[in-house]
mmCIF file of C-alpha atoms in Angstrom:
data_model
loop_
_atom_site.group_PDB
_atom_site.id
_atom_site.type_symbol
_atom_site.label_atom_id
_atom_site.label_comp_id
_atom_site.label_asym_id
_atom_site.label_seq_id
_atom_site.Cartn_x
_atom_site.Cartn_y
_atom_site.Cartn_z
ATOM 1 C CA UNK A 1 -14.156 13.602 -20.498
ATOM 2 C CA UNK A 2 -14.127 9.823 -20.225
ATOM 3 C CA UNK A 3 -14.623 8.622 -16.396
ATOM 4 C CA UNK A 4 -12.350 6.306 -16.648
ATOM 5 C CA UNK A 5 -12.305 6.956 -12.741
ATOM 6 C CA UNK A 6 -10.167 3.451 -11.249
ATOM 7 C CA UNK A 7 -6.973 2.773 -11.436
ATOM 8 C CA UNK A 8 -5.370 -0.158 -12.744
ATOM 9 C CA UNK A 9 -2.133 -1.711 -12.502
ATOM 10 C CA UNK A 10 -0.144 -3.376 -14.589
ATOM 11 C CA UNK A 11 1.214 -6.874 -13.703
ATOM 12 C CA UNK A 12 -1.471 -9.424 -13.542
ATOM 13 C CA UNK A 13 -1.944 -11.771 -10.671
ATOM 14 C CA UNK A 14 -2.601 -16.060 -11.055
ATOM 15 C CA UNK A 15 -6.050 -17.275 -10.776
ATOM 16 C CA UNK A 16 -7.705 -19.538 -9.037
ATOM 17 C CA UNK A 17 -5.701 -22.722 -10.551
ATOM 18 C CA UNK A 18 -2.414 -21.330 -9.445
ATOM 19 C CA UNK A 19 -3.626 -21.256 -6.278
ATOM 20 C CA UNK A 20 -4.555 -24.967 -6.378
ATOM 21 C CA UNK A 21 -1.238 -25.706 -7.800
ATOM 22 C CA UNK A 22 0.303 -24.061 -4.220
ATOM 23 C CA UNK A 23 -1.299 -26.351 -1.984
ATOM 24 C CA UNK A 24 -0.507 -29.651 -4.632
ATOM 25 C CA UNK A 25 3.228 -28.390 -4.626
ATOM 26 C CA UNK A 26 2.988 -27.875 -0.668
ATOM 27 C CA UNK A 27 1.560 -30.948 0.221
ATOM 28 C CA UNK A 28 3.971 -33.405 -2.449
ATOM 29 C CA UNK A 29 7.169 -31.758 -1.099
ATOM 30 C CA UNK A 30 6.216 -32.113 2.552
ATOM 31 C CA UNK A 31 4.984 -35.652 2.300
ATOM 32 C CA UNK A 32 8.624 -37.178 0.003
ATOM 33 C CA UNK A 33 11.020 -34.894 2.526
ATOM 34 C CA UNK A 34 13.493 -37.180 4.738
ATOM 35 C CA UNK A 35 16.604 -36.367 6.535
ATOM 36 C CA UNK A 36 18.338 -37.759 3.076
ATOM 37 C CA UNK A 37 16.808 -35.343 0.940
ATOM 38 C CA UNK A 38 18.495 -31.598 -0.266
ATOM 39 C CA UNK A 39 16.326 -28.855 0.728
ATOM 40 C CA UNK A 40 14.272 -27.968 -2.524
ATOM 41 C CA UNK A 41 15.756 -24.494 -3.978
ATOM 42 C CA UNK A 42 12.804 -22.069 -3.756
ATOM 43 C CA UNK A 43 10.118 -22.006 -6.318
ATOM 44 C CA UNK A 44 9.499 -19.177 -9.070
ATOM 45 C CA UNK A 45 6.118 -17.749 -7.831
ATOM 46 C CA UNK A 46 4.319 -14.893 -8.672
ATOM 47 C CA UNK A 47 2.564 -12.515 -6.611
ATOM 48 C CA UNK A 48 -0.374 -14.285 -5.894
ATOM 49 C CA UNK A 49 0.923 -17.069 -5.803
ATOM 50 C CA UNK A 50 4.092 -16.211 -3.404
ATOM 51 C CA UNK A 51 0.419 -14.244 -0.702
ATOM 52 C CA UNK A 52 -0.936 -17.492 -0.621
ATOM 53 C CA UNK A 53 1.978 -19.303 0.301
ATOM 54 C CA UNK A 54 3.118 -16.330 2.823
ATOM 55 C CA UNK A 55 -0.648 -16.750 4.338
ATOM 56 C CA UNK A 56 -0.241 -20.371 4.704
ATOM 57 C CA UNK A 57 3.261 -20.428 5.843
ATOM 58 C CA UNK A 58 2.394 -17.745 8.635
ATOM 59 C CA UNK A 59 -0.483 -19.781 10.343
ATOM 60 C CA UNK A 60 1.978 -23.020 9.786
ATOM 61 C CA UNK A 61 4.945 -21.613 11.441
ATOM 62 C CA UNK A 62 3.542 -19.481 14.641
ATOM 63 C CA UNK A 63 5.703 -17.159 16.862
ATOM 64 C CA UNK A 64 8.679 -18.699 14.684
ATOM 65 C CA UNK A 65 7.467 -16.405 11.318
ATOM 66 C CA UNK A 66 9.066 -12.971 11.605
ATOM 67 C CA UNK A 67 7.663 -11.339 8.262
ATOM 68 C CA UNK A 68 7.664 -11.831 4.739
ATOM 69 C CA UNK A 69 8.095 -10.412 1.523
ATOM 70 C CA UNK A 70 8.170 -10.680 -2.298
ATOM 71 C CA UNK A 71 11.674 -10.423 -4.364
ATOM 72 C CA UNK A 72 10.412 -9.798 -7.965
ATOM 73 C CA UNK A 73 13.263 -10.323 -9.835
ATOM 74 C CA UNK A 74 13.845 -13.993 -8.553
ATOM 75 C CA UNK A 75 9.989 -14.144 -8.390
ATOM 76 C CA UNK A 76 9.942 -15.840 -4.951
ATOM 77 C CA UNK A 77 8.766 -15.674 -1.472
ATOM 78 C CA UNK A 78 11.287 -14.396 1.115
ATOM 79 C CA UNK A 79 10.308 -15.616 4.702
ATOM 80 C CA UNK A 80 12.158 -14.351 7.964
ATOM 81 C CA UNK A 81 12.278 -16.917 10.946
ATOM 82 C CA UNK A 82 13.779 -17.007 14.043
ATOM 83 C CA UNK A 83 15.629 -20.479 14.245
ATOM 84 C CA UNK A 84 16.843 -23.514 12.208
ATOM 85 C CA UNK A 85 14.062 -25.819 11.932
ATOM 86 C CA UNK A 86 11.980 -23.124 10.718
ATOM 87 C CA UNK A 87 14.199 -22.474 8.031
ATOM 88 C CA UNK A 88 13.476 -26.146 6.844
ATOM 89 C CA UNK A 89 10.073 -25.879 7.009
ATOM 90 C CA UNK A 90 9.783 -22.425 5.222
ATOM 91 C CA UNK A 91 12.325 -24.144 2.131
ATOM 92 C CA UNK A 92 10.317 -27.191 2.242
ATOM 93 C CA UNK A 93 7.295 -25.031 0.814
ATOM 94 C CA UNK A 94 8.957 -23.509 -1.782
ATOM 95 C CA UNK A 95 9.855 -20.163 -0.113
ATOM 96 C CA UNK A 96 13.634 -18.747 0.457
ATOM 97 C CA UNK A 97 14.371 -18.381 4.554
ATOM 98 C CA UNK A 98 16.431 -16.291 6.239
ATOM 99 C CA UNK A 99 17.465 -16.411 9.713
ATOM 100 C CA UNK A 100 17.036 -12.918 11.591
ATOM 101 C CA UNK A 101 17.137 -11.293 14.864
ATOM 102 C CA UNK A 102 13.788 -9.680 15.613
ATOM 103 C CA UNK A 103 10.610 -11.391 16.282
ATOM 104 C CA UNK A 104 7.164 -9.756 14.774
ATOM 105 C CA UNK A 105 6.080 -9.157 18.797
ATOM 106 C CA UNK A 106 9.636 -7.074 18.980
ATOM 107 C CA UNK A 107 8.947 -5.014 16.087
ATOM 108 C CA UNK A 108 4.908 -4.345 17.031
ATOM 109 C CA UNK A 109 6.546 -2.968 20.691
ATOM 110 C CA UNK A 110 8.708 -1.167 18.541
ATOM 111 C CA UNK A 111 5.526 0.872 16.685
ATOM 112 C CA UNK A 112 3.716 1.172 20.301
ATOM 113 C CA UNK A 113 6.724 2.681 21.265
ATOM 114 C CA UNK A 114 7.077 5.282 18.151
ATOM 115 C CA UNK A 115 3.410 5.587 18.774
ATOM 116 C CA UNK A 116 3.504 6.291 22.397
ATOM 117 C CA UNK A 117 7.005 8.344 22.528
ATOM 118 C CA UNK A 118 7.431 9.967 19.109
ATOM 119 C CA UNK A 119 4.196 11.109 17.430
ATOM 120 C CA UNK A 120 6.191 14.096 15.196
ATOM 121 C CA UNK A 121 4.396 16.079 12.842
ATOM 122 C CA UNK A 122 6.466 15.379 9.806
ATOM 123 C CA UNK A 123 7.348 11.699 10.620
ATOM 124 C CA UNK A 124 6.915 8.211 9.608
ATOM 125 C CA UNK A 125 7.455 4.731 10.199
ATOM 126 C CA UNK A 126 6.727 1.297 8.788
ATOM 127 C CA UNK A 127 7.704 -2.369 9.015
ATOM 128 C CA UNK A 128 10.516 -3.406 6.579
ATOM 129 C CA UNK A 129 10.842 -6.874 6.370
ATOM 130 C CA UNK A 130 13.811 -6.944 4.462
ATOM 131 C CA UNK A 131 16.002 -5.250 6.988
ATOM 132 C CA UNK A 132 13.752 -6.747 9.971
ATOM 133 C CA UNK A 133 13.440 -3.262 11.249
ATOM 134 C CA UNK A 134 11.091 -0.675 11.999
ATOM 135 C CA UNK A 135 12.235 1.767 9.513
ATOM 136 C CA UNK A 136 11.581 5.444 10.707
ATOM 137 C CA UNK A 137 11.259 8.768 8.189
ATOM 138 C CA UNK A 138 11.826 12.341 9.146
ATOM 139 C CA UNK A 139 10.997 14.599 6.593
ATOM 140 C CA UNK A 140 12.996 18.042 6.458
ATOM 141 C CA UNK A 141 10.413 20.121 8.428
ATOM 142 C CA UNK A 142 11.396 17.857 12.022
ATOM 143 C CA UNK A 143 14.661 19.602 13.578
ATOM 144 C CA UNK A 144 16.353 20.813 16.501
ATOM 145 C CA UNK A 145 14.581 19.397 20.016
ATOM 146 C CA UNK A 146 11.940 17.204 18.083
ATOM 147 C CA UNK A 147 14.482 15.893 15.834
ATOM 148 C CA UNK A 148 16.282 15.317 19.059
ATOM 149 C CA UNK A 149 13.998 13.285 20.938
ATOM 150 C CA UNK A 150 13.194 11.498 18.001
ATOM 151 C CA UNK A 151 16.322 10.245 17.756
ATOM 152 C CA UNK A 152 16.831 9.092 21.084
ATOM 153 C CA UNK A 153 13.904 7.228 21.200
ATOM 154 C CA UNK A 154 14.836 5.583 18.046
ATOM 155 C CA UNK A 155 18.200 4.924 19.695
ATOM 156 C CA UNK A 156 16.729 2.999 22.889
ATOM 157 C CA UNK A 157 14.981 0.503 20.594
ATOM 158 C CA UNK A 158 18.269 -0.460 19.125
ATOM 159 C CA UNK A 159 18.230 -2.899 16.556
ATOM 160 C CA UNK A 160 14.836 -2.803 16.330
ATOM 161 C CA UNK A 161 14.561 0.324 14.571
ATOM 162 C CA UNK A 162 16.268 3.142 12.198
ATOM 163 C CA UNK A 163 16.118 6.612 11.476
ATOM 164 C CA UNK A 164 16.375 7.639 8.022
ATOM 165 C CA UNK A 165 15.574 11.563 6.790
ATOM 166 C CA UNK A 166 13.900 12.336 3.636
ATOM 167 C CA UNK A 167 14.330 16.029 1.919
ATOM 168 C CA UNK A 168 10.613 16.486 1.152
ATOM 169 C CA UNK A 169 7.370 17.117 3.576
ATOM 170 C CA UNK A 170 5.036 14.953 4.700
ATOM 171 C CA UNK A 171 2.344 16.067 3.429
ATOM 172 C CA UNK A 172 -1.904 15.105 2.094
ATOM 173 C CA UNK A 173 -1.482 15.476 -2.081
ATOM 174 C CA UNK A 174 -4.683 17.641 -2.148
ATOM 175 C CA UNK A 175 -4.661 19.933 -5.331
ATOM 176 C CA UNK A 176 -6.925 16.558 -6.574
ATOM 177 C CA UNK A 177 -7.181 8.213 -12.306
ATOM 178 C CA UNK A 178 -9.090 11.153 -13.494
ATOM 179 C CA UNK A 179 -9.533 14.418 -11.943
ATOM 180 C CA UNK A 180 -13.008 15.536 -9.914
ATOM 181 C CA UNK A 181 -13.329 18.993 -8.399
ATOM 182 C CA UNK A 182 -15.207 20.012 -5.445
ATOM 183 C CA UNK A 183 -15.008 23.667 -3.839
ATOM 184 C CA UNK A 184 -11.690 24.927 -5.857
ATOM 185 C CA UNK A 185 -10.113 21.888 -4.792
ATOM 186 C CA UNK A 186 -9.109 18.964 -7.219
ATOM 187 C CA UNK A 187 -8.531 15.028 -6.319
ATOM 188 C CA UNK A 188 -8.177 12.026 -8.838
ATOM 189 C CA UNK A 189 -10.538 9.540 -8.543
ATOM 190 C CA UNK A 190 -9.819 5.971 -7.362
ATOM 191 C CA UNK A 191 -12.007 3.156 -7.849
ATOM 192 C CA UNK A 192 -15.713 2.329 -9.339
ATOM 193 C CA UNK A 193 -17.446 0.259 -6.995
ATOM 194 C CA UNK A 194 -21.259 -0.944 -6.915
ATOM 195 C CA UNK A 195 -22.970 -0.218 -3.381
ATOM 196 C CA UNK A 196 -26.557 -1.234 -2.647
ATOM 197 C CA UNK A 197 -26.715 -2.057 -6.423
ATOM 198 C CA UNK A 198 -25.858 1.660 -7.102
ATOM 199 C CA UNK A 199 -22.892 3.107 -8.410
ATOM 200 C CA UNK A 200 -20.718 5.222 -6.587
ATOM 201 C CA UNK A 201 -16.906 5.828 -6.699
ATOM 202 C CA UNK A 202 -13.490 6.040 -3.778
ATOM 203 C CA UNK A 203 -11.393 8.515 -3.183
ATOM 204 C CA UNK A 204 -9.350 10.003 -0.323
ATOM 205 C CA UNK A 205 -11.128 10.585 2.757
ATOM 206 C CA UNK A 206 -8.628 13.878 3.177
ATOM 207 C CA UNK A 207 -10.768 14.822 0.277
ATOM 208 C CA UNK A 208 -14.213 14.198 1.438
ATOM 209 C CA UNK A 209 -13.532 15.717 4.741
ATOM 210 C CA UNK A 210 -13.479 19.165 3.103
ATOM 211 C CA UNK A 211 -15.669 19.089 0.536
ATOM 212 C CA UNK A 212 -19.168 17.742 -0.192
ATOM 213 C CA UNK A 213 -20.200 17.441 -3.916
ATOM 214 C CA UNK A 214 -17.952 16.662 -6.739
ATOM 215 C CA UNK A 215 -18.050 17.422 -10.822
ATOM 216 C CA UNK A 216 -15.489 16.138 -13.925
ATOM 217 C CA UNK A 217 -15.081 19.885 -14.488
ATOM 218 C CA UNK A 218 -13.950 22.964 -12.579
ATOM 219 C CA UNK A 219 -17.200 24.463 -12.107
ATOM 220 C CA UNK A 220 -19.042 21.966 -14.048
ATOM 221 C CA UNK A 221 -22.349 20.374 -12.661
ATOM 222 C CA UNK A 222 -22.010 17.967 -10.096
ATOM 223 C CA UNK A 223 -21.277 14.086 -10.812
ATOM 224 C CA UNK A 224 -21.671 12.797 -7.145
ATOM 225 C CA UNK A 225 -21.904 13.068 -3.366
ATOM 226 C CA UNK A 226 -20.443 12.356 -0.333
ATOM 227 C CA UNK A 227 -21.854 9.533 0.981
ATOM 228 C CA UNK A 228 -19.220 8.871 3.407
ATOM 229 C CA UNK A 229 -15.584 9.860 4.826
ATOM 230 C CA UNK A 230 -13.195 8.834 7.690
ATOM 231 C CA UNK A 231 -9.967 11.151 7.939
ATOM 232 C CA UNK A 232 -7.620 10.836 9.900
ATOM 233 C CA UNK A 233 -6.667 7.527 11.167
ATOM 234 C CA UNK A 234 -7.780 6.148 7.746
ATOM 235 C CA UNK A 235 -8.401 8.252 4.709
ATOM 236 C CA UNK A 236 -11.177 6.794 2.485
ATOM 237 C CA UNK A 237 -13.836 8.052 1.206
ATOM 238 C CA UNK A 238 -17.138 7.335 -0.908
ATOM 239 C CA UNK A 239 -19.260 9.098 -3.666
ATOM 240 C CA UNK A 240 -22.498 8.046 -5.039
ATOM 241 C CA UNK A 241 -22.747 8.837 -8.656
ATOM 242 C CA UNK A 242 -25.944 11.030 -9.769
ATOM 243 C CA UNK A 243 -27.357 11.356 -12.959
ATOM 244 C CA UNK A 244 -26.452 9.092 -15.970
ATOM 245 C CA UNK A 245 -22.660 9.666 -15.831
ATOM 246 C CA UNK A 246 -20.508 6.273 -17.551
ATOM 247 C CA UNK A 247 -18.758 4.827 -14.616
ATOM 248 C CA UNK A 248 -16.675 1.605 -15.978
ATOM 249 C CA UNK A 249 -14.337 -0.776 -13.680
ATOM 250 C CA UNK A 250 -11.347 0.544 -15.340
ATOM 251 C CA UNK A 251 -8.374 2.988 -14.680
ATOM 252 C CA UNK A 252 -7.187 5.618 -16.931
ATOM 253 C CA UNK A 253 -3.709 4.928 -18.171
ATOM 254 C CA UNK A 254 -3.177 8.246 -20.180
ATOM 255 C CA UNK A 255 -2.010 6.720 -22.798
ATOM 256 C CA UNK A 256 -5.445 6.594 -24.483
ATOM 257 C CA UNK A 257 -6.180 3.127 -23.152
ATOM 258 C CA UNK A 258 -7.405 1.509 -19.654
ATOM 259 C CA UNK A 259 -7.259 -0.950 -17.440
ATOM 260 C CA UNK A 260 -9.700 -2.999 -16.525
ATOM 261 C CA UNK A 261 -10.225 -3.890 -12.510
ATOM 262 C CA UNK A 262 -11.701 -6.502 -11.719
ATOM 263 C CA UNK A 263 -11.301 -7.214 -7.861
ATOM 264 C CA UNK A 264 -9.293 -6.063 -4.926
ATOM 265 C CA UNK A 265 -6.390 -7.370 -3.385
ATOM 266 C CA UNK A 266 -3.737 -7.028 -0.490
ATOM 267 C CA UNK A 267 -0.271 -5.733 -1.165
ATOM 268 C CA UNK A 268 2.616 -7.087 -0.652
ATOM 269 C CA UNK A 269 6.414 -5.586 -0.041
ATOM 270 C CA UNK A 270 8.473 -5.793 -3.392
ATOM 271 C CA UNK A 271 5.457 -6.174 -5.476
ATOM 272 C CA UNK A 272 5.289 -3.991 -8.767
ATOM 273 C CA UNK A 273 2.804 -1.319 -9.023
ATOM 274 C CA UNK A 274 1.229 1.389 -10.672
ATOM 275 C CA UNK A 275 -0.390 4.632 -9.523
ATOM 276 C CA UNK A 276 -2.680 6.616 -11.795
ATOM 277 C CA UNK A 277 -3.268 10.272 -10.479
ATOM 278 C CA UNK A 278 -4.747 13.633 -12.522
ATOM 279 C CA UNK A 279 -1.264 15.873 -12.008
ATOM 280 C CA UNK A 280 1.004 13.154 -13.008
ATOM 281 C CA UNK A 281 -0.545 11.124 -14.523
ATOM 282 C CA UNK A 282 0.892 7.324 -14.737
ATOM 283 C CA UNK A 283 3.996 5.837 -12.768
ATOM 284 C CA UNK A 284 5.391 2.995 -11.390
ATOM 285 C CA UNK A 285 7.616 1.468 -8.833
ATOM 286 C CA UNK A 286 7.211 -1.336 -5.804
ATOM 287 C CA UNK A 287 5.987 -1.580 -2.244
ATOM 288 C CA UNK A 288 8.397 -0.724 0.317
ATOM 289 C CA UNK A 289 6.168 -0.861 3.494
ATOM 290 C CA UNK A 290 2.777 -1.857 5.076
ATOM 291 C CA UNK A 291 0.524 -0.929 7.697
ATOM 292 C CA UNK A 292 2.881 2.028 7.758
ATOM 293 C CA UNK A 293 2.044 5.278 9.996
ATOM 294 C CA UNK A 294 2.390 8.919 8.676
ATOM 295 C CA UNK A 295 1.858 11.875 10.675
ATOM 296 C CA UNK A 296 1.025 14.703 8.600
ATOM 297 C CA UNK A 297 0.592 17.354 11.069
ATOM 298 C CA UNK A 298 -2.203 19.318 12.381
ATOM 299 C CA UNK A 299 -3.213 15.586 13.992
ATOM 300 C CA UNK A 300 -3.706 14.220 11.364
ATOM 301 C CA UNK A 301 -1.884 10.889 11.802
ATOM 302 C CA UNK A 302 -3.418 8.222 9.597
ATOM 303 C CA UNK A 303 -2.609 4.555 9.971
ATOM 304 C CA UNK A 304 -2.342 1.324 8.168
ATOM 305 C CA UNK A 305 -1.364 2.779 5.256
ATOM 306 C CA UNK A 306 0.768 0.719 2.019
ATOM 307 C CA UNK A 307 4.165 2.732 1.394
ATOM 308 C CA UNK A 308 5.811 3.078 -1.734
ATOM 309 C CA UNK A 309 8.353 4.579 -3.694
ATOM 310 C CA UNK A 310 6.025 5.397 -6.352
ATOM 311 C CA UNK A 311 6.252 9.399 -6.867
ATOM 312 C CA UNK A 312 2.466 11.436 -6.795
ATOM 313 C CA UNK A 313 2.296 15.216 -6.142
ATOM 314 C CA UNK A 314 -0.721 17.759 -5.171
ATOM 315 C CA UNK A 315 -3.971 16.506 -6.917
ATOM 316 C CA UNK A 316 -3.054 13.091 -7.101
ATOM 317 C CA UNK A 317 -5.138 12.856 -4.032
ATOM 318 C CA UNK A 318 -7.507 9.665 -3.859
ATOM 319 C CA UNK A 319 -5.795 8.102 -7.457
ATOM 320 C CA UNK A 320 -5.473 4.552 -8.021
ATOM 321 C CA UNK A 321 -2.349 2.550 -6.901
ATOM 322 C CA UNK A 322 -3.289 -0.965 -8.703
ATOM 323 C CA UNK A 323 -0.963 -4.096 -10.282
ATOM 324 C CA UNK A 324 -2.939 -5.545 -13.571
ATOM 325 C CA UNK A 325 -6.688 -6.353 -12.823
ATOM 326 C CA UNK A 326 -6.414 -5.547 -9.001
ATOM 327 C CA UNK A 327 -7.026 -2.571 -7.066
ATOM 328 C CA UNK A 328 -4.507 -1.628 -3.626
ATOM 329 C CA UNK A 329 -4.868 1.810 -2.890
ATOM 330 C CA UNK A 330 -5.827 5.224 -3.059
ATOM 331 C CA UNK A 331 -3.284 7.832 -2.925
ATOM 332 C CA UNK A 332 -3.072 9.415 0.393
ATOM 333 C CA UNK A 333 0.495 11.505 0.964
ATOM 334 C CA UNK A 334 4.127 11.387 0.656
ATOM 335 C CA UNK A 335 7.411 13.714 0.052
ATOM 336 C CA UNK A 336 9.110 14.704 -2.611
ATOM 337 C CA UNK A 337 7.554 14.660 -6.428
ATOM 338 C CA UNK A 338 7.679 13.360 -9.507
ATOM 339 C CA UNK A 339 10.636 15.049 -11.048
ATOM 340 C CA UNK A 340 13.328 14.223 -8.173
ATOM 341 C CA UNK A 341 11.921 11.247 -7.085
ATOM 342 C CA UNK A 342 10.023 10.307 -4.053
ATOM 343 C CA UNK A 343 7.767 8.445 -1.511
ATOM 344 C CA UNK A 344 4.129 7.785 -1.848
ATOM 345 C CA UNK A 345 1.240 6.505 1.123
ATOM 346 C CA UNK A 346 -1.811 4.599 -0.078
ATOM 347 C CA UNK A 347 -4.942 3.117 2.282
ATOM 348 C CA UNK A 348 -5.782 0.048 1.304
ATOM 349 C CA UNK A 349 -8.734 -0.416 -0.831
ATOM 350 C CA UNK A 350 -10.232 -3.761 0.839
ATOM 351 C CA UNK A 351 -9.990 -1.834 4.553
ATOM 352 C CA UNK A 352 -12.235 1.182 2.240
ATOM 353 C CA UNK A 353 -14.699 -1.734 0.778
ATOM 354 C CA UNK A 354 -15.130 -3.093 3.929
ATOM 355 C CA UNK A 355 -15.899 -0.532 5.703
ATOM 356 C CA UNK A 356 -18.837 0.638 3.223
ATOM 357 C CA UNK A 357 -20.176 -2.821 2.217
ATOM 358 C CA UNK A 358 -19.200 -1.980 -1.419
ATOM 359 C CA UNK A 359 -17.557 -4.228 -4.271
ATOM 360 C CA UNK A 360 -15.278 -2.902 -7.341
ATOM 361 C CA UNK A 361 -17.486 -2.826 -10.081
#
């Protein structure tokens, strides 16, 4: 088997000198802007570019910023804000604005609520920017007095949240990149990373939490060990490679070729992705959600977490969600598969790196 074990994505982000061209393109159209002048239209950016400007633009425009995200096919930055002037100052930097209702403070009351009134085995909820809502998932297992409540409490936050019902189940894709196995259970592998100048490899912590030592093979000899795992609340976890096995920076794309990762990054909603897993393989899709909740039952509720509408099923566990040279996720749960479509729930890699003091590599 080739341990191709990181997953890779498949649009690739600006450098550095893009970067440099944001702040130049900033700073000119801020300094020549009078009450004469049209608003600029909004600049083609990509990706990177349109994270840096979101970043800057966030700081820049305070309580008055109420979320942000990417539209891909006009390739530009979408900004919510609560009032005129903040519309010019958003436009001024090359993003698109658009007035809405509900302030980032309204929406994070919102969650505490959810969080405080509404923990449902089987539920889920995440910021949308594009709607300006906390957006709300019930999969088909919540009904009669849960499904109830839920509802009402989603109906006392008024416009500040939706319900919306999915016909899968919540649920961990254990089964099990490339595949590892670990006592009759099988995950994908996620990233290669360099800890402590050693190799070692992610995966889902839901996997690590149940089993110890992992091979390439059912029943082969083992590859790696747990070094570390944190499930639920997050669901990350870390393998130290033993023995000689080849452990590039790359993720399989079953096609008989890779892709090479090179660093980590932050996602962002409407970006294009790609998820690598060992059931089914490669798909795409975009980013729908962040810092998104999931309850999965049996308390485990896990937090923080990028959604998708990327499809994965059972042994997809711990796979790569990437876009070109940068790695976002590891597969964590979701609903529905990849025959009738679905929803998919990563944890971000850099919160995993962090965490460990490791580095893709």
């Amino acid at each position: 088997m080739k341990h191709r074990r990181i997953p890779r994505r498949r649009a690739a982000l600006a450098g550095a000198g893009a970067v440099a061209l944001i702040g130049a393109a900033v700073t000119f159209q801020t300094a020549n802007a009078s009450d004469d002048t049209p608003d600029p239209a909004p600049d083609r950016l990509s990706v990177a570019q349109a994270g840096k400007l979101a970043s800057s633009l966030g700081k820049e425009l305070g309580a008055d910023a109420a979320g942000t995200y990417y539209d891909a096919e006009a390739r530009q930055l979408v900004v919510n804000v609560l009032d005129k002037s903040a519309v010019r100052t958003a436009e001024s930097a090359g993003a698109k604005a658009r007035l809405v209702e509900n302030s980032l403070a309204e929406l994070k009351s919102a969650r505490a609520t959810l969080s405080d009134k509404a923990s449902i085995p089987g539920t889920s909820w995440a910021t949308d920017p594009a709607s300006n809502k906390v957006v709300v998932t019930a999969d088909r297992t919540v009904k009669g007095a849960e499904l109830k409540r839920l509802t009402e409490v989603v109906e006392k936050l008024g416009g500040t949240a939706e319900l919306q019902r999915t016909k899968g189940e919540f649920k961990p894709f254990v089964a099990g990149g490339d595949a590892i196995f670990g006592g009759g259970s099988r995950c994908s592998l996620g990233f290669n990373v360099v800890k402590d100048g050693a190799p070692h490899f992610l995966t889902a912590g839901h996997c690590t939490e149940s089993v110890t030592s992992w091979s390439d093979k059912q029943g082969g000899p083992a590859i790696g060990e747990n070094v570390g795992s944190s499930f639920p609340d997050n669901d990350y976890g870390l393998v130290k490679y033993s023995g000689d096995t080849p452990h590039p920076s790359e993720v399989n794309l079953y096609n008989g070729s890779t892709q090479k990762i090179t660093k980590a990054g932050e996602a962002t909603v409407g970006q294009q992705v790609q998820r690598s897993g060992s059931t089914t393989q490669l798909h795409d899709g975009k980013v729908t959600g962040l810092n998104a909740t999931v309850n999965y039952g049996n308390g485990d509720v896990v937090n923080g977490l990028i959604q998708t509408d990327v499809c994965a099923e059972p042994g997809d566990s711990g796979g790569a969600l990437f876009a070109g040279d940068t790695a976002l996720g590891l597969t964590s749960g979701g609903s529905g598969d990849c025959t009738s479509g679905g929803e998919t729930f990563f944890q971000p890699v850099p919160e995993a790196l962090e965490a460990y003091g490791a580095q893709i590599g």
